[in-house]
Structure formats: structure tokens, C-alpha cells
């Protein structure tokens, strides 16, 4: 009897094994460790879409160290046996996926996570990463640094294009927008400024915990944090509440300039895209940055710089390129917007600036790179190609299609793509639709050819 039972069990197991062998394997692939970006293919990851980052940091200013936990809520776009996040430096202590311990490895700036069970396509999961260390800046291809940086009176995180990964694990790609929550605990002498809406500050003894919430999804490079003593200046820009933060010795008029720029572009382009506004001014920052809802500038930057960064709230922060190769859609548009602001009080200024630049000889290096055909990631912030030629393209386009059509085009560009990612092809298509003209040859000369366009307009 016992022998018969064993034999029956063995036969059943054999039959089951044969049956399993005939079933199709369940698709379960690792997520890509690249975004496929034309300029930075080694940045970003695939296989999922981030919905929210929740970053909690304990900051020790005496050592510069952080002890942090970041929770990443994501939705899988495929069955995931493992996936990766970008994180530069720092020591990872633990990774949990949906509360269950996951294994992880590090490879360069990739944090590769293998969950205990496959994340199914369409499933939403929470990834929790506990880590610590002293954040260090990331050096870009052009030799500049971004991310977590020491400045005169504290630290600041300036994240364009890749610096977010120096202080929290992130899908470091320009086309993966997510909401962002930040909580920082630090000595009470430290002010914490960030993007989004101020969500409160509580004090327990010598420690203060400050919270910020960015409820409109943004690209990771548009997040930021500033940790130092700062002066708070509250105000309004029309119906938009503003909170500006000034480092010691900052130009006191900067918040007013920011507010007037918000009002100016709200009238020109469309409603301000975020729940709050303002500016953060810091001594010793290496560059100004269009942080979502609260740009960062130097303590004594010019009014035109403030205007430029505020213009980015519409062009770059809300309507965002899907690929870094289309960065002219940020910088060319913000430069053109700055020119329009100047022209509003000095009629013809933009045309005179255009003529001054167009007068450069065809052999001048100014024409050596095209705004939408950059040779490499090292050219991302090429002043001539991206900023100046980008803005010139829009001036030339206005002369080609007329001022009324240009006003309609820019307003519709924003209203149609608010909160989305876009491409140069999207802009060309909309320009042709609004103008009723075939503009392919025009845009080819102005955006794609490393040469002086044959006609100024």
C-alpha cells in the first residue's frame, strides 16, 4: 500500500513536470539601465514610470553628512525581475520593495535592485532605499559640476542635468516626471528651501524638521534643496503666493523682480503652472537654475537673469523636452522670453539684438553648432547654439509668420502641452498648423544646419 502511494505520487510529479515544460515561460525581464537619450544614454532607466519621490534627510552641518530614506512609488511598464535607479556615491544600507527586503548591487551610478518577487506589468510598487554619507557633486561632460555642492554659507543642490542622483536615488531622465515630497531635519539655525509648496516646520529641542511638497509632476533635474541660514520674504504675484529666500547680503529687490516676471509671463503665455512661486538667492552658486516654482540665482544676479529663470517655469519646467537633445526648447525659449521682456520697455530691442548676432560672418564659430543637432552632451549649454541661436530662431519665425500668429503659437504651445514632455518635431508641427505654412526648410536651416541661415528672416 505504501509502495503504491509513492509510485502514484512519483507518476503525478513526472506528469506535472512534463506539463510545466509545455507551458510558455512567464515574461520577466530586467528593466533597462538607460533612458535611450540622444545625449546621455547612460543616464536614466527603463521598465517603469515614477509617480512620486518622498525624500527624508537628517542633515549634520558640522560633518556635511546625511542619513536618509527615499521612497520611490513607481508603476512597472513590463514584468520586472530587477530594475535600477541612479545614485552617485553614498552608502546604501537597505532596500525594501513593498516592505519586503530586496537584494541590491552597485555598478557606477546604478543601484540595481532585485525584488523578492517579480513586479508585474502595470503594478504599482513602493521602493524604499535607506542610505547615508557625504554627498559629492557630479562632474558633467563640459567640466562643470552639479548636484550637492558646498557654497559660502551652507549647501545647495543644483540638479541640471544629472545632479539629483548625488542626494537621492532617482530615475534620472528628463522625460519621467513625478511629484516630489521633501522632509529635512537639521539644527534650528538652518533654513530649508526647496521646490513646490511649503508644508510646515516643527521644532523639537535643537532640531527643526521642514517639509515641502511639489504636487505638480516635474523632471528630477528641477528639484532642489538649500540648507543654510536664509531670510524669508513672502508676497504675491497676482493670485500666485510667493516665498523667496535670501542668503546674507542678497539684493533685496530680487523677490520683487521674480514676482513681476511671473505676472508678465502669465499675461503673455498663460496661467502660472505651479501652486507657488518665488526665488532663492545664494552667495557663491556656480550658475542660476530654473528650479520648479522657485528658481535659484546668485545673490547679486541681474534682473534679466531672474526674468530668464522665471520664463523657464513655462518653457522647460512645465513644457519639458523628452530628450536632452531638444534643450533649445528650454533655453532658446527662455532667452527669447527674456528678449521680449526687454522689448516691452525698449521697443525693437529684440530685433536689434537679432541683427547684431546675424551680422556675424558665416565663417564665425557662432554658427558652428545647430540648436537641435548638438554634437555631444558637452554642448548642452552652448551659449551660442542653444541660447542665442535658439532665440534667434523664434525671432526669425515671428517675422516669417507674423506677430499675431506667433503670439497664438506660443500660447497654444503652452496650453496644449502643459505638464507634458515634447519634441522639436511637435513644435514644428504646431507652428505649421497655426501659420498654415510649410516651414520644414525654414526650421532645417535654423535648427539643424551648423551654418549661417541664408536669410535673416
GROMACS .gro file of C-alpha atoms in nm:
model
  457
    1UNK     CA    1   0.000   0.000   0.000
    2UNK     CA    2   0.273   0.246   0.090
    3UNK     CA    3   0.471   0.150  -0.219
    4UNK     CA    4   0.164   0.210  -0.437
    5UNK     CA    5   0.113   0.559  -0.294
    6UNK     CA    6   0.477   0.652  -0.354
    7UNK     CA    7   0.452   0.530  -0.710
    8UNK     CA    8   0.135   0.728  -0.771
    9UNK     CA    9   0.294   1.042  -0.630
   10UNK     CA   10   0.606   0.994  -0.844
   11UNK     CA   11   0.393   0.946  -1.155
   12UNK     CA   12   0.190   1.257  -1.077
   13UNK     CA   13   0.504   1.466  -1.024
   14UNK     CA   14   0.651   1.342  -1.353
   15UNK     CA   15   0.332   1.427  -1.538
   16UNK     CA   16   0.323   1.773  -1.377
   17UNK     CA   17   0.685   1.836  -1.473
   18UNK     CA   18   0.611   1.741  -1.833
   19UNK     CA   19   0.307   1.970  -1.833
   20UNK     CA   20   0.502   2.264  -1.694
   21UNK     CA   21   0.765   2.210  -1.961
   22UNK     CA   22   0.499   2.264  -2.228
   23UNK     CA   23   0.373   2.595  -2.082
   24UNK     CA   24   0.514   2.923  -2.213
   25UNK     CA   25   0.765   3.089  -1.980
   26UNK     CA   26   0.638   3.393  -1.791
   27UNK     CA   27   0.798   3.705  -1.941
   28UNK     CA   28   1.017   3.864  -1.674
   29UNK     CA   29   1.299   4.085  -1.787
   30UNK     CA   30   1.532   4.328  -1.615
   31UNK     CA   31   1.448   4.695  -1.660
   32UNK     CA   32   1.681   4.884  -1.890
   33UNK     CA   33   1.969   5.074  -1.730
   34UNK     CA   34   1.940   5.351  -1.988
   35UNK     CA   35   1.681   5.603  -2.100
   36UNK     CA   36   1.797   5.595  -2.461
   37UNK     CA   37   1.852   5.972  -2.451
   38UNK     CA   38   2.038   6.104  -2.755
   39UNK     CA   39   2.299   6.292  -2.547
   40UNK     CA   40   2.309   6.095  -2.221
   41UNK     CA   41   2.221   5.730  -2.291
   42UNK     CA   42   2.391   5.613  -1.971
   43UNK     CA   43   2.152   5.816  -1.755
   44UNK     CA   44   1.805   5.709  -1.656
   45UNK     CA   45   1.644   5.369  -1.653
   46UNK     CA   46   1.358   5.179  -1.814
   47UNK     CA   47   1.079   4.939  -1.732
   48UNK     CA   48   0.884   5.169  -1.503
   49UNK     CA   49   0.737   5.518  -1.455
   50UNK     CA   50   0.794   5.704  -1.128
   51UNK     CA   51   0.486   5.855  -0.966
   52UNK     CA   52   0.638   6.012  -0.655
   53UNK     CA   53   0.966   6.063  -0.468
   54UNK     CA   54   0.946   6.104  -0.091
   55UNK     CA   55   1.287   6.207   0.044
   56UNK     CA   56   1.361   6.226   0.419
   57UNK     CA   57   1.702   6.359   0.523
   58UNK     CA   58   1.878   6.411   0.856
   59UNK     CA   59   2.149   6.670   0.787
   60UNK     CA   60   2.454   6.727   1.006
   61UNK     CA   61   2.615   7.058   0.901
   62UNK     CA   62   2.926   7.003   1.115
   63UNK     CA   63   3.028   6.697   0.909
   64UNK     CA   64   2.826   6.755   0.592
   65UNK     CA   65   2.680   6.405   0.622
   66UNK     CA   66   2.323   6.298   0.555
   67UNK     CA   67   2.130   5.998   0.685
   68UNK     CA   68   1.838   5.950   0.450
   69UNK     CA   69   1.547   5.738   0.334
   70UNK     CA   70   1.390   5.783  -0.009
   71UNK     CA   71   1.065   5.613  -0.106
   72UNK     CA   72   1.004   5.582  -0.477
   73UNK     CA   73   0.649   5.495  -0.585
   74UNK     CA   74   0.654   5.356  -0.937
   75UNK     CA   75   0.441   5.172  -1.190
   76UNK     CA   76   0.600   4.891  -1.389
   77UNK     CA   77   0.563   4.912  -1.767
   78UNK     CA   78   0.679   4.549  -1.802
   79UNK     CA   79   0.727   4.246  -1.579
   80UNK     CA   80   1.038   4.333  -1.378
   81UNK     CA   81   1.275   4.074  -1.238
   82UNK     CA   82   1.505   4.362  -1.143
   83UNK     CA   83   1.532   4.733  -1.209
   84UNK     CA   84   1.775   5.016  -1.149
   85UNK     CA   85   1.786   5.365  -1.005
   86UNK     CA   86   2.061   5.625  -1.040
   87UNK     CA   87   2.259   5.706  -0.725
   88UNK     CA   88   2.609   5.854  -0.719
   89UNK     CA   89   2.831   5.780  -0.421
   90UNK     CA   90   2.671   5.740  -0.077
   91UNK     CA   91   2.635   5.408   0.105
   92UNK     CA   92   2.315   5.210   0.064
   93UNK     CA   93   2.211   5.034   0.385
   94UNK     CA   94   1.889   4.862   0.287
   95UNK     CA   95   1.636   4.836   0.004
   96UNK     CA   96   1.275   4.728   0.052
   97UNK     CA   97   1.021   4.665  -0.222
   98UNK     CA   98   0.664   4.679  -0.092
   99UNK     CA   99   0.801   4.630   0.258
  100UNK     CA  100   1.000   4.318   0.172
  101UNK     CA  101   1.379   4.314   0.178
  102UNK     CA  102   1.532   4.318  -0.172
  103UNK     CA  103   1.886   4.238  -0.282
  104UNK     CA  104   2.088   4.512  -0.448
  105UNK     CA  105   2.419   4.575  -0.618
  106UNK     CA  106   2.606   4.889  -0.725
  107UNK     CA  107   2.764   4.949  -1.066
  108UNK     CA  108   2.893   5.301  -1.121
  109UNK     CA  109   2.598   5.530  -1.060
  110UNK     CA  110   2.347   5.244  -1.097
  111UNK     CA  111   2.170   5.095  -0.797
  112UNK     CA  112   2.038   4.761  -0.926
  113UNK     CA  113   1.751   4.619  -0.721
  114UNK     CA  114   1.623   4.261  -0.735
  115UNK     CA  115   1.291   4.230  -0.552
  116UNK     CA  116   1.192   3.910  -0.371
  117UNK     CA  117   0.923   3.853  -0.633
  118UNK     CA  118   0.866   3.980  -0.985
  119UNK     CA  119   0.685   4.314  -1.015
  120UNK     CA  120   0.411   4.254  -1.269
  121UNK     CA  121   0.349   4.487  -1.561
  122UNK     CA  122   0.103   4.757  -1.458
  123UNK     CA  123   0.161   4.702  -1.087
  124UNK     CA  124   0.241   4.996  -0.860
  125UNK     CA  125   0.516   4.936  -0.603
  126UNK     CA  126   0.699   5.132  -0.338
  127UNK     CA  127   1.076   5.108  -0.326
  128UNK     CA  128   1.240   5.225  -0.005
  129UNK     CA  129   1.613   5.298  -0.003
  130UNK     CA  130   1.797   5.375   0.322
  131UNK     CA  131   2.141   5.533   0.271
  132UNK     CA  132   2.398   5.764   0.427
  133UNK     CA  133   2.721   5.952   0.358
  134UNK     CA  134   2.858   6.286   0.247
  135UNK     CA  135   2.714   6.380  -0.094
  136UNK     CA  136   2.960   6.494  -0.360
  137UNK     CA  137   2.894   6.692  -0.682
  138UNK     CA  138   2.870   6.519  -1.019
  139UNK     CA  139   3.114   6.641  -1.287
  140UNK     CA  140   2.947   6.683  -1.626
  141UNK     CA  141   3.094   6.628  -1.971
  142UNK     CA  142   3.165   7.001  -2.007
  143UNK     CA  143   3.366   7.000  -1.684
  144UNK     CA  144   3.104   7.179  -1.475
  145UNK     CA  145   2.959   7.026  -1.161
  146UNK     CA  146   2.603   6.985  -1.047
  147UNK     CA  147   2.415   6.824  -0.763
  148UNK     CA  148   2.500   6.865  -0.394
  149UNK     CA  149   2.753   7.147  -0.355
  150UNK     CA  150   2.912   7.347  -0.078
  151UNK     CA  151   2.867   7.724  -0.107
  152UNK     CA  152   2.956   8.020   0.110
  153UNK     CA  153   2.707   7.969   0.393
  154UNK     CA  154   2.589   7.610   0.354
  155UNK     CA  155   2.499   7.361   0.082
  156UNK     CA  156   2.273   7.365  -0.221
  157UNK     CA  157   2.164   7.102  -0.471
  158UNK     CA  158   2.157   7.227  -0.832
  159UNK     CA  159   2.048   6.928  -1.036
  160UNK     CA  160   2.069   7.010  -1.407
  161UNK     CA  161   2.125   6.784  -1.581
  162UNK     CA  162   2.219   6.491  -1.352
  163UNK     CA  163   2.277   6.619  -1.001
  164UNK     CA  164   1.963   6.478  -0.838
  165UNK     CA  165   2.136   6.140  -0.807
  166UNK     CA  166   2.401   6.290  -0.578
  167UNK     CA  167   2.149   6.310  -0.292
  168UNK     CA  168   1.860   6.073  -0.364
  169UNK     CA  169   1.803   5.759  -0.575
  170UNK     CA  170   1.623   5.863  -0.892
  171UNK     CA  171   1.520   5.766  -1.242
  172UNK     CA  172   1.750   6.034  -1.377
  173UNK     CA  173   1.584   6.102  -1.709
  174UNK     CA  174   1.426   6.423  -1.835
  175UNK     CA  175   1.104   6.259  -1.955
  176UNK     CA  176   0.999   6.082  -1.632
  177UNK     CA  177   0.803   6.342  -1.436
  178UNK     CA  178   0.692   6.274  -1.080
  179UNK     CA  179   0.567   6.457  -0.773
  180UNK     CA  180   0.821   6.528  -0.500
  181UNK     CA  181   0.797   6.539  -0.122
  182UNK     CA  182   1.090   6.651   0.093
  183UNK     CA  183   1.142   6.638   0.468
  184UNK     CA  184   1.468   6.763   0.620
  185UNK     CA  185   1.572   6.755   0.985
  186UNK     CA  186   1.858   6.990   1.075
  187UNK     CA  187   1.966   7.230   1.351
  188UNK     CA  188   1.718   7.512   1.406
  189UNK     CA  189   1.970   7.765   1.270
  190UNK     CA  190   1.936   7.606   0.924
  191UNK     CA  191   1.664   7.715   0.683
  192UNK     CA  192   1.545   7.456   0.432
  193UNK     CA  193   1.431   7.594   0.094
  194UNK     CA  194   1.311   7.372  -0.188
  195UNK     CA  195   1.069   7.346  -0.479
  196UNK     CA  196   0.693   7.332  -0.450
  197UNK     CA  197   0.478   7.446  -0.159
  198UNK     CA  198   0.600   7.493   0.197
  199UNK     CA  199   0.425   7.226   0.410
  200UNK     CA  200   0.536   7.323   0.759
  201UNK     CA  201   0.821   7.332   1.010
  202UNK     CA  202   0.822   7.173   1.354
  203UNK     CA  203   1.084   7.222   1.626
  204UNK     CA  204   1.193   6.965   1.882
  205UNK     CA  205   1.472   7.092   2.103
  206UNK     CA  206   1.766   7.200   1.887
  207UNK     CA  207   1.630   7.028   1.573
  208UNK     CA  208   1.378   7.158   1.320
  209UNK     CA  209   1.202   6.941   1.062
  210UNK     CA  210   1.089   7.120   0.746
  211UNK     CA  211   0.856   6.977   0.481
  212UNK     CA  212   0.797   7.071   0.117
  213UNK     CA  213   0.551   6.925  -0.135
  214UNK     CA  214   0.569   6.953  -0.514
  215UNK     CA  215   0.228   6.827  -0.625
  216UNK     CA  216   0.272   6.902  -0.995
  217UNK     CA  217   0.489   6.631  -1.159
  218UNK     CA  218   0.831   6.759  -1.267
  219UNK     CA  219   1.152   6.618  -1.414
  220UNK     CA  220   1.412   6.521  -1.148
  221UNK     CA  221   1.657   6.793  -1.253
  222UNK     CA  222   1.402   7.055  -1.145
  223UNK     CA  223   1.412   6.951  -0.779
  224UNK     CA  224   1.645   7.121  -0.532
  225UNK     CA  225   1.725   7.185  -0.168
  226UNK     CA  226   1.912   7.471   0.000
  227UNK     CA  227   2.042   7.431   0.357
  228UNK     CA  228   2.175   7.745   0.528
  229UNK     CA  229   2.052   8.047   0.725
  230UNK     CA  230   1.815   8.236   0.492
  231UNK     CA  231   1.579   8.530   0.515
  232UNK     CA  232   1.219   8.456   0.413
  233UNK     CA  233   1.030   8.713   0.205
  234UNK     CA  234   0.661   8.645   0.144
  235UNK     CA  235   0.450   8.809  -0.122
  236UNK     CA  236   0.208   8.770  -0.412
  237UNK     CA  237   0.241   8.779  -0.789
  238UNK     CA  238  -0.117   8.841  -0.890
  239UNK     CA  239  -0.300   8.541  -0.746
  240UNK     CA  240   0.020   8.337  -0.701
  241UNK     CA  241   0.160   8.324  -0.344
  242UNK     CA  242   0.537   8.365  -0.332
  243UNK     CA  243   0.802   8.262  -0.080
  244UNK     CA  244   1.152   8.386  -0.156
  245UNK     CA  245   1.467   8.302   0.038
  246UNK     CA  246   1.766   8.536   0.055
  247UNK     CA  247   2.118   8.449   0.161
  248UNK     CA  248   2.307   8.703   0.370
  249UNK     CA  249   2.387   9.013   0.164
  250UNK     CA  250   2.148   8.931  -0.120
  251UNK     CA  251   1.995   9.205  -0.331
  252UNK     CA  252   1.665   9.274  -0.153
  253UNK     CA  253   1.483   9.357  -0.476
  254UNK     CA  254   1.520   9.005  -0.622
  255UNK     CA  255   1.183   8.877  -0.491
  256UNK     CA  256   1.003   9.176  -0.645
  257UNK     CA  257   1.171   9.113  -0.980
  258UNK     CA  258   1.062   8.749  -0.964
  259UNK     CA  259   0.704   8.846  -0.884
  260UNK     CA  260   0.680   9.096  -1.168
  261UNK     CA  261   0.822   8.838  -1.410
  262UNK     CA  262   0.556   8.585  -1.302
  263UNK     CA  263   0.288   8.847  -1.370
  264UNK     CA  264   0.443   8.943  -1.705
  265UNK     CA  265   0.461   8.589  -1.845
  266UNK     CA  266   0.123   8.492  -1.703
  267UNK     CA  267  -0.022   8.760  -1.927
  268UNK     CA  268   0.190   8.671  -2.228
  269UNK     CA  269   0.191   8.289  -2.222
  270UNK     CA  270  -0.081   8.163  -1.990
  271UNK     CA  271  -0.154   8.091  -1.623
  272UNK     CA  272   0.145   8.022  -1.400
  273UNK     CA  273   0.193   7.643  -1.390
  274UNK     CA  274   0.263   7.588  -1.019
  275UNK     CA  275   0.089   7.643  -0.686
  276UNK     CA  276   0.351   7.883  -0.552
  277UNK     CA  277   0.640   8.095  -0.672
  278UNK     CA  278   0.938   8.296  -0.561
  279UNK     CA  279   1.314   8.275  -0.582
  280UNK     CA  280   1.613   8.152  -0.380
  281UNK     CA  281   1.922   8.374  -0.387
  282UNK     CA  282   2.251   8.226  -0.266
  283UNK     CA  283   2.607   8.357  -0.242
  284UNK     CA  284   2.855   8.150  -0.441
  285UNK     CA  285   2.627   7.942  -0.663
  286UNK     CA  286   2.807   7.844  -0.985
  287UNK     CA  287   2.505   7.913  -1.206
  288UNK     CA  288   2.138   8.010  -1.196
  289UNK     CA  289   1.887   7.729  -1.231
  290UNK     CA  290   1.516   7.713  -1.316
  291UNK     CA  291   1.416   7.503  -1.014
  292UNK     CA  292   1.042   7.435  -1.044
  293UNK     CA  293   0.838   7.709  -0.873
  294UNK     CA  294   1.144   7.861  -0.703
  295UNK     CA  295   1.448   7.928  -0.927
  296UNK     CA  296   1.793   7.962  -0.775
  297UNK     CA  297   2.006   8.263  -0.863
  298UNK     CA  298   2.320   8.426  -0.730
  299UNK     CA  299   2.270   8.678  -0.453
  300UNK     CA  300   2.350   8.964  -0.693
  301UNK     CA  301   2.228   8.834  -1.028
  302UNK     CA  302   2.083   9.077  -1.280
  303UNK     CA  303   1.716   9.134  -1.341
  304UNK     CA  304   1.744   8.977  -1.686
  305UNK     CA  305   1.876   8.656  -1.525
  306UNK     CA  306   1.579   8.647  -1.288
  307UNK     CA  307   1.341   8.703  -1.580
  308UNK     CA  308   1.510   8.424  -1.778
  309UNK     CA  309   1.474   8.173  -1.494
  310UNK     CA  310   1.113   8.267  -1.429
  311UNK     CA  311   1.034   8.223  -1.801
  312UNK     CA  312   1.154   7.864  -1.763
  313UNK     CA  313   0.858   7.792  -1.537
  314UNK     CA  314   0.653   7.776  -1.856
  315UNK     CA  315   0.924   7.672  -2.104
  316UNK     CA  316   1.121   7.383  -1.956
  317UNK     CA  317   0.961   7.324  -1.617
  318UNK     CA  318   0.605   7.273  -1.738
  319UNK     CA  319   0.655   7.207  -2.110
  320UNK     CA  320   0.965   6.988  -2.093
  321UNK     CA  321   1.175   6.826  -2.367
  322UNK     CA  322   1.151   6.447  -2.380
  323UNK     CA  323   1.518   6.431  -2.482
  324UNK     CA  324   1.815   6.644  -2.375
  325UNK     CA  325   1.898   6.694  -2.743
  326UNK     CA  326   1.599   6.930  -2.761
  327UNK     CA  327   1.729   7.156  -2.483
  328UNK     CA  328   1.683   7.458  -2.712
  329UNK     CA  329   1.310   7.423  -2.633
  330UNK     CA  330   1.413   7.531  -2.281
  331UNK     CA  331   1.697   7.774  -2.328
  332UNK     CA  332   1.608   7.921  -2.666
  333UNK     CA  333   1.254   7.989  -2.548
  334UNK     CA  334   1.366   8.138  -2.215
  335UNK     CA  335   1.618   8.360  -2.394
  336UNK     CA  336   1.352   8.472  -2.643
  337UNK     CA  337   1.118   8.541  -2.349
  338UNK     CA  338   1.389   8.749  -2.184
  339UNK     CA  339   1.428   8.943  -2.509
  340UNK     CA  340   1.051   9.004  -2.516
  341UNK     CA  341   1.062   9.137  -2.162
  342UNK     CA  342   1.337   9.380  -2.263
  343UNK     CA  343   1.141   9.481  -2.572
  344UNK     CA  344   0.831   9.557  -2.363
  345UNK     CA  345   1.006   9.867  -2.225
  346UNK     CA  346   1.255   9.922  -2.509
  347UNK     CA  347   1.065   9.874  -2.838
  348UNK     CA  348   1.266   9.696  -3.108
  349UNK     CA  349   1.530   9.564  -2.868
  350UNK     CA  350   1.487   9.202  -2.980
  351UNK     CA  351   1.515   9.290  -3.349
  352UNK     CA  352   1.829   9.491  -3.284
  353UNK     CA  353   1.979   9.202  -3.090
  354UNK     CA  354   1.888   8.964  -3.370
  355UNK     CA  355   2.051   9.190  -3.629
  356UNK     CA  356   2.365   9.224  -3.417
  357UNK     CA  357   2.404   8.847  -3.397
  358UNK     CA  358   2.306   8.777  -3.756
  359UNK     CA  359   2.574   9.022  -3.873
  360UNK     CA  360   2.839   8.770  -3.765
  361UNK     CA  361   3.027   8.636  -4.066
  362UNK     CA  362   2.934   8.292  -4.198
  363UNK     CA  363   3.282   8.171  -4.101
  364UNK     CA  364   3.236   8.279  -3.738
  365UNK     CA  365   3.231   7.996  -3.483
  366UNK     CA  366   2.894   8.129  -3.368
  367UNK     CA  367   2.732   7.925  -3.649
  368UNK     CA  368   2.936   7.608  -3.595
  369UNK     CA  369   2.669   7.421  -3.398
  370UNK     CA  370   2.296   7.395  -3.459
  371UNK     CA  371   2.042   7.432  -3.175
  372UNK     CA  372   1.864   7.098  -3.232
  373UNK     CA  373   2.164   6.898  -3.357
  374UNK     CA  374   2.420   6.925  -3.077
  375UNK     CA  375   2.732   6.712  -3.131
  376UNK     CA  376   2.751   6.580  -2.774
  377UNK     CA  377   2.638   6.620  -2.416
  378UNK     CA  378   2.930   6.855  -2.356
  379UNK     CA  379   2.746   7.110  -2.575
  380UNK     CA  380   2.425   7.104  -2.371
  381UNK     CA  381   2.466   7.462  -2.252
  382UNK     CA  382   2.646   7.606  -2.554
  383UNK     CA  383   2.558   7.974  -2.526
  384UNK     CA  384   2.580   8.047  -2.899
  385UNK     CA  385   2.395   7.744  -3.036
  386UNK     CA  386   2.137   7.672  -2.766
  387UNK     CA  387   2.059   8.011  -2.614
  388UNK     CA  388   2.134   8.273  -2.880
  389UNK     CA  389   2.063   8.078  -3.199
  390UNK     CA  390   1.763   7.921  -3.028
  391UNK     CA  391   1.616   8.264  -2.952
  392UNK     CA  392   1.707   8.392  -3.300
  393UNK     CA  393   1.508   8.104  -3.448
  394UNK     CA  394   1.198   8.231  -3.273
  395UNK     CA  395   1.256   8.592  -3.380
  396UNK     CA  396   1.304   8.477  -3.739
  397UNK     CA  397   0.990   8.265  -3.712
  398UNK     CA  398   0.791   8.565  -3.588
  399UNK     CA  399   0.898   8.763  -3.892
  400UNK     CA  400   0.807   8.469  -4.114
  401UNK     CA  401   0.455   8.402  -3.979
  402UNK     CA  402   0.369   8.744  -3.831
  403UNK     CA  403   0.324   8.872  -3.476
  404UNK     CA  404  -0.041   8.762  -3.426
  405UNK     CA  405   0.037   8.405  -3.535
  406UNK     CA  406   0.348   8.400  -3.315
  407UNK     CA  407   0.150   8.509  -3.008
  408UNK     CA  408  -0.108   8.240  -3.080
  409UNK     CA  409   0.164   7.979  -3.136
  410UNK     CA  410   0.340   8.037  -2.804
  411UNK     CA  411   0.019   8.045  -2.603
  412UNK     CA  412  -0.106   7.729  -2.772
  413UNK     CA  413   0.233   7.559  -2.731
  414UNK     CA  414   0.197   7.606  -2.358
  415UNK     CA  415  -0.175   7.534  -2.322
  416UNK     CA  416  -0.158   7.220  -2.540
  417UNK     CA  417   0.147   7.071  -2.367
  418UNK     CA  418   0.127   7.199  -2.010
  419UNK     CA  419   0.278   6.939  -1.777
  420UNK     CA  420   0.391   6.720  -2.067
  421UNK     CA  421   0.713   6.631  -2.248
  422UNK     CA  422   0.765   6.743  -2.606
  423UNK     CA  423   1.000   6.734  -2.904
  424UNK     CA  424   1.119   6.978  -3.167
  425UNK     CA  425   0.903   6.790  -3.416
  426UNK     CA  426   0.599   6.875  -3.201
  427UNK     CA  427   0.684   7.244  -3.219
  428UNK     CA  428   0.742   7.237  -3.595
  429UNK     CA  429   0.406   7.066  -3.646
  430UNK     CA  430   0.222   7.320  -3.431
  431UNK     CA  431   0.396   7.614  -3.600
  432UNK     CA  432   0.285   7.486  -3.939
  433UNK     CA  433  -0.070   7.429  -3.816
  434UNK     CA  434  -0.102   7.777  -3.666
  435UNK     CA  435   0.064   7.958  -3.958
  436UNK     CA  436  -0.075   7.747  -4.242
  437UNK     CA  437   0.274   7.749  -4.393
  438UNK     CA  438   0.524   7.479  -4.488
  439UNK     CA  439   0.812   7.559  -4.254
  440UNK     CA  440   1.028   7.248  -4.294
  441UNK     CA  441   1.301   7.426  -4.493
  442UNK     CA  442   1.297   7.721  -4.252
  443UNK     CA  443   1.343   7.503  -3.944
  444UNK     CA  444   1.601   7.286  -4.116
  445UNK     CA  445   1.823   7.592  -4.173
  446UNK     CA  446   1.773   7.744  -3.830
  447UNK     CA  447   1.771   7.436  -3.610
  448UNK     CA  448   1.961   7.158  -3.781
  449UNK     CA  449   2.232   7.306  -4.002
  450UNK     CA  450   2.568   7.405  -3.845
  451UNK     CA  451   2.587   7.704  -4.076
  452UNK     CA  452   2.455   8.059  -4.106
  453UNK     CA  453   2.096   8.055  -4.241
  454UNK     CA  454   2.075   8.205  -4.589
  455UNK     CA  455   1.811   8.457  -4.487
  456UNK     CA  456   1.787   8.653  -4.168
  457UNK     CA  457   1.414   8.610  -4.166
   0.00000   0.00000   0.00000
